[in-house]
Amino acid sequence: MEYVTAVPHPRSESGEPARSGRRSLAVALLSGALGAAVALLSSRQRWAEGTATVAGGAFPLTAKGSDVTGVPAALAIVGLAALVAVFAVRRAGRLLVSALLALSGAGIAAAALLGASDGSALDEKAAEASGDTSATVDALSHTGWPYVAAAGGALILVAGLLALRYGGLWPAMSGRYERGTAAQRPRRAPKPVDPDRPEDIWKALDRGEDPTGA
């Protein structure tokens, strides 16, 4: 008779860390790469616009994200480098690189939000257009691109937090080129010594072999 028990069998949890590592790795790679692309693209767009009063009337002015602040674009490149470097280091080095990745995302978001209401770049252009160093821009307005850049920074921040939490489960670069690999390869057998060729005899003596085969 088959024995039946009401006690449930414990589920195997050995594969759960591996699945969590794969999922977090995929999300981190997608978030980091997409966030960097969004931040770089947003920094090239128009963030602010206004007019400057010159002798001929009102002169329209615009300012790109790179005119307002260069921090998002610079940190986006740093974030991309850190995202790649995560797989080149292990243990404490991976934690440091993951923290750099997270800080890059936070810095992009902070700089973009601060630049969303900044008009200093347009004031400088107004002073150049009018020839008056005290001139300021009129009818100042801002676009939504700074907030898009902040969203890109948030994606990079998510990638960094995932690397900090699950980075220990992620794979590292292969160590197939470590020392000792060449020593493990089998040596080729030396060619037989031809007694009629002096060079073969000298090579055998250099190897510490008896060229006579005795």
Short mmCIF file of N, CA and C in Angstrom, two decimals, residues 17 21 24 86 90-91 94-95 98 162-172:
data_model
loop_
_atom_site.label_atom_id
_atom_site.label_comp_id
_atom_site.label_asym_id
_atom_site.label_seq_id
_atom_site.Cartn_x
_atom_site.Cartn_y
_atom_site.Cartn_z
N PRO A 17 18.07 32.28 -5.91
CA PRO A 17 19.08 33.33 -6.07
C PRO A 17 19.54 33.51 -7.51
N GLY A 21 19.16 36.88 -9.66
CA GLY A 21 20.32 37.50 -10.27
C GLY A 21 20.11 37.79 -11.75
N SER A 24 17.46 40.70 -12.10
CA SER A 24 18.01 42.01 -11.72
C SER A 24 19.07 42.47 -12.71
N VAL A 86 31.17 47.16 -13.84
CA VAL A 86 30.62 46.28 -12.81
C VAL A 86 31.01 44.83 -13.07
N ARG A 90 35.18 42.48 -8.82
CA ARG A 90 34.47 41.59 -7.92
C ARG A 90 34.55 42.13 -6.49
N ARG A 91 33.67 41.60 -5.66
CA ARG A 91 33.63 41.87 -4.23
C ARG A 91 33.60 43.37 -3.93
N ARG A 94 33.35 45.74 -6.90
CA ARG A 94 32.01 45.80 -7.51
C ARG A 94 31.09 46.69 -6.69
N LEU A 95 31.21 46.68 -5.38
CA LEU A 95 30.39 47.56 -4.55
C LEU A 95 30.72 49.02 -4.82
N SER A 98 29.35 49.99 -8.22
CA SER A 98 27.89 50.08 -8.15
C SER A 98 27.46 51.37 -7.46
N LEU A 162 20.20 48.33 -7.98
CA LEU A 162 20.13 46.89 -8.26
C LEU A 162 21.52 46.25 -8.21
N ALA A 163 22.52 46.98 -8.70
CA ALA A 163 23.89 46.45 -8.65
C ALA A 163 24.37 46.32 -7.21
N LEU A 164 23.99 47.27 -6.37
CA LEU A 164 24.38 47.19 -4.96
C LEU A 164 23.70 46.02 -4.26
N ARG A 165 22.44 45.78 -4.62
CA ARG A 165 21.68 44.72 -3.94
C ARG A 165 21.98 43.33 -4.48
N TYR A 166 22.06 43.19 -5.80
CA TYR A 166 22.19 41.87 -6.41
C TYR A 166 23.50 41.67 -7.17
N GLY A 167 24.42 42.63 -7.10
CA GLY A 167 25.65 42.53 -7.87
C GLY A 167 26.48 41.30 -7.56
N GLY A 168 26.37 40.82 -6.33
CA GLY A 168 27.13 39.62 -5.96
C GLY A 168 26.68 38.37 -6.69
N LEU A 169 25.46 38.39 -7.26
CA LEU A 169 24.94 37.24 -7.99
C LEU A 169 25.23 37.33 -9.48
N TRP A 170 25.76 38.45 -9.92
CA TRP A 170 26.00 38.64 -11.36
C TRP A 170 27.32 38.02 -11.77
N PRO A 171 27.43 37.60 -13.02
CA PRO A 171 28.69 36.99 -13.49
C PRO A 171 29.78 38.03 -13.65
N ALA A 172 31.01 37.57 -13.67
CA ALA A 172 32.17 38.43 -13.89
C ALA A 172 32.87 37.99 -15.17
#
